[in-house]
Structures are given as structure tokens and as C-alpha cells.
Coordinates of C-alpha atoms in Angstrom, one line a residue:
P15 CA 14.1 -30.7 7.5
E16 CA 15.1 -32.5 4.3
V17 CA 18.8 -31.8 3.5
S18 CA 18.1 -31.2 -0.2
L19 CA 16.1 -28.1 0.6
L20 CA 19.2 -26.4 1.9
Q21 CA 21.5 -27.2 -1.0
K22 CA 22.2 -24.7 -3.8
P23 CA 20.7 -25.8 -7.1
L24 CA 23.3 -26.9 -9.7
G25 CA 24.4 -24.1 -12.0
L26 CA 23.3 -21.3 -9.7
P27 CA 26.3 -19.0 -9.2
C28 CA 27.2 -17.7 -5.8
G29 CA 28.2 -14.1 -5.2
A30 CA 27.3 -10.9 -3.6
L31 CA 23.7 -9.8 -3.9
R32 CA 23.3 -6.8 -6.1
Y33 CA 21.2 -3.8 -5.2
T34 CA 18.1 -4.4 -7.3
S35 CA 16.2 -1.2 -7.0
F36 CA 16.6 1.6 -9.5
H37 CA 16.8 4.3 -6.8
E38 CA 19.7 4.9 -4.5
P39 CA 19.0 5.3 -0.7
I40 CA 18.7 8.9 0.2
D41 CA 20.8 10.4 3.0
P42 CA 18.5 13.0 4.5
L43 CA 21.4 15.3 5.2
V44 CA 22.5 15.3 1.6
E45 CA 19.2 17.1 0.7
F46 CA 20.3 20.1 2.8
I47 CA 24.0 20.0 2.0
E48 CA 23.8 19.2 -1.7
P49 CA 20.2 20.0 -2.8
L50 CA 21.1 20.0 -6.6
L51 CA 22.8 16.6 -6.3
E52 CA 19.8 15.1 -4.5
S53 CA 17.3 16.7 -6.9
S54 CA 19.1 15.2 -9.9
R55 CA 19.1 11.8 -8.1
V56 CA 15.4 12.0 -7.5
T57 CA 14.7 13.1 -11.0
K58 CA 16.7 10.2 -12.3
A59 CA 14.9 7.7 -10.0
F60 CA 11.5 9.2 -11.0
D61 CA 12.3 8.9 -14.7
G62 CA 13.2 5.2 -14.1
F63 CA 10.0 4.8 -12.2
K64 CA 7.9 6.3 -15.0
T65 CA 9.5 4.0 -17.5
K66 CA 9.2 0.9 -15.5
H67 CA 5.5 1.5 -14.6
N68 CA 4.5 3.1 -17.9
K69 CA 3.4 6.3 -16.1
K70 CA 2.2 9.2 -18.2
Y71 CA 0.9 12.5 -16.8
A72 CA -1.6 14.9 -18.3
D73 CA 0.7 18.0 -18.2
E74 CA 3.8 19.4 -16.7
N75 CA 2.0 20.5 -13.5
E76 CA 0.8 16.9 -12.9
H77 CA 4.3 15.7 -13.6
F78 CA 5.9 17.9 -11.0
K79 CA 3.1 17.2 -8.5
R80 CA 3.7 13.4 -8.9
M81 CA 7.5 13.9 -8.7
N82 CA 7.2 15.7 -5.4
I83 CA 4.9 13.0 -4.0
F84 CA 7.4 10.4 -5.3
R85 CA 10.2 12.4 -3.5
D86 CA 8.2 12.4 -0.2
N87 CA 7.5 8.7 -0.6
L88 CA 11.2 8.0 -1.2
R89 CA 12.0 9.8 2.0
F90 CA 9.5 7.6 3.8
I91 CA 10.8 4.4 2.2
N92 CA 14.4 5.3 3.1
S93 CA 13.5 6.3 6.6
L94 CA 11.8 3.0 7.3
N95 CA 14.6 1.0 5.8
R96 CA 17.2 2.8 7.9
Q97 CA 15.4 1.5 11.0
H98 CA 16.5 -2.0 10.2
K99 CA 13.2 -3.6 10.9
S100 CA 12.4 -7.2 10.1
F101 CA 11.1 -6.1 6.7
S102 CA 12.1 -3.6 4.0
V103 CA 10.0 -1.4 1.7
G104 CA 10.7 -0.2 -1.8
V105 CA 9.4 1.6 -4.8
N106 CA 6.3 0.2 -6.5
H107 CA 3.6 1.3 -8.9
L108 CA 1.9 3.3 -6.1
T109 CA 5.0 5.5 -5.2
D110 CA 3.6 8.5 -7.1
L111 CA 0.3 8.5 -5.1
N112 CA -0.4 10.4 -1.9
D113 CA -1.9 8.9 1.2
E114 CA -5.5 9.7 0.2
E115 CA -5.1 8.1 -3.2
I116 CA -3.5 5.0 -1.7
S117 CA -6.3 4.6 0.9
V118 CA -8.6 3.7 -2.0
F119 CA -6.7 0.4 -2.3
L120 CA -6.9 -0.4 1.4
G121 CA -10.4 -1.7 1.6
T122 CA -13.4 -0.6 3.7
K123 CA -13.5 2.1 6.2
H124 CA -14.0 1.4 9.9
T125 CA -17.5 0.4 10.7
K126 CA -19.0 1.5 14.0
T127 CA -19.9 -1.3 16.5
H128 CA -22.6 -1.3 19.1
D129 CA -20.0 -0.6 21.7
E130 CA -19.0 2.7 20.2
P131 CA -20.9 6.0 20.7
D132 CA -22.9 7.4 17.8
E133 CA -21.5 10.6 16.4
G134 CA -23.2 13.6 17.9
S135 CA -25.6 11.6 20.0
G136 CA -23.5 11.4 23.2
G137 CA -24.8 7.9 23.7
Y138 CA -24.3 4.4 22.4
N139 CA -26.0 2.6 19.5
N140 CA -28.2 0.3 21.5
D141 CA -31.4 0.4 19.4
D142 CA -33.9 -2.0 20.8
D143 CA -36.0 -2.0 17.6
D144 CA -33.5 -4.0 15.6
D145 CA -35.7 -4.6 12.5
E146 CA -32.7 -5.9 10.5
S147 CA -32.5 -9.1 12.6
D148 CA -35.9 -10.1 11.3
D149 CA -34.4 -10.4 7.8
F150 CA -32.2 -13.3 8.9
E151 CA -34.8 -15.3 10.8
G152 CA -35.2 -18.7 9.3
A153 CA -31.8 -18.6 7.6
D154 CA -30.0 -21.9 7.6
K155 CA -27.0 -21.1 9.9
S156 CA -25.0 -24.0 8.6
T157 CA -24.9 -22.5 5.1
F158 CA -25.3 -18.8 5.9
D159 CA -23.8 -16.6 3.2
W160 CA -23.6 -12.9 3.5
R161 CA -23.7 -12.5 -0.3
D162 CA -27.3 -13.8 -0.3
Y163 CA -28.3 -10.7 1.7
G164 CA -26.3 -8.2 -0.2
A165 CA -24.2 -7.4 2.8
I166 CA -20.8 -7.8 1.0
T167 CA -19.7 -6.6 -2.4
P168 CA -17.8 -8.6 -5.0
V169 CA -13.9 -8.6 -4.9
K170 CA -12.5 -5.3 -6.3
D171 CA -9.1 -4.3 -7.7
Q172 CA -7.7 -7.7 -7.1
T173 CA -6.0 -7.9 -10.5
A174 CA -4.3 -4.5 -10.0
L175 CA -2.6 -5.4 -6.7
C176 CA -2.5 -9.2 -6.7
G177 CA -1.2 -10.2 -10.1

């Protein structure tokens, strides 16, 4: 590789990296030994989260529901990070959402293939009367575009997650 790629830019100070997240890692035993201390740490982290991501909730019940989800997600985040994997995870704008709410952002659901049994049929989806294949006859395969057949939808939620 080119040596200049490995050199520190002029004027960039060297030093220890600072912990950049606004929440402290949670020791799972502290929750049992010092529940009030841990509760205040989570409340402080949640307040910082709400400020950073401009979160507002309809009422106090919603606020406490979201804070409990946030607490559970913090446990998950810290549990994963303690495993010293090749990646780390952190708090983001989705940390107050439960699994069902997050799944909305994950794309399409699994589509059954011809090799998988139909639900309740006890058999496989091997329909010989494949009427849909007739719709594609005569299509120019060098320029085939699923959008022309309404088989795919436009890009969704890209601005919310990608920039």
C-alpha cells in the first residue's frame, strides 16, 4: 500500500480514544445488587437518548413503556458487546422500539419457494397450471425488468435509515 495512507494527518492530535456513547455499559449483577443505582443510570441514559433523537411520547404510560424497552435493549447491547465479537453495537434512534416494531424496517417477509410445503396442504407447491408464466412470454430477457410487471415495489424508508 501507499505509505501516505498510513501516516497521521498533520494537526491531528494523538491520544486515548474517549468513550463516545452517552450510556455507560451495564454490569448485569449491578441490577440485582444496586437496583436504584442502575435505575438512575438507565433513566439518565434514556433522557440523553430522548434529547439526542428528539423523542416525545404521548403520555406518561408511553414514556415508561419506551423506557422499559430501552432498558431491555441496553441489556442486549451490553450483552453482545461483552462477547468481544468482531463488531460492536450501540444505542441508535431505534433503541426504544421492540422487536415487532423494528421488524417493519427489515424488509420483506420470507416468501415460500416451490421446494417448501404449502401450509395445511401436507404437500408441496407443484402447480402444473402455472398461468403466471404466460405473462412473461415474449419478454426480452436481455432487458427484463421486474418493475414492468409490478413484481417489486419502490424503495421505502431509505431516507429514515440511510441518511
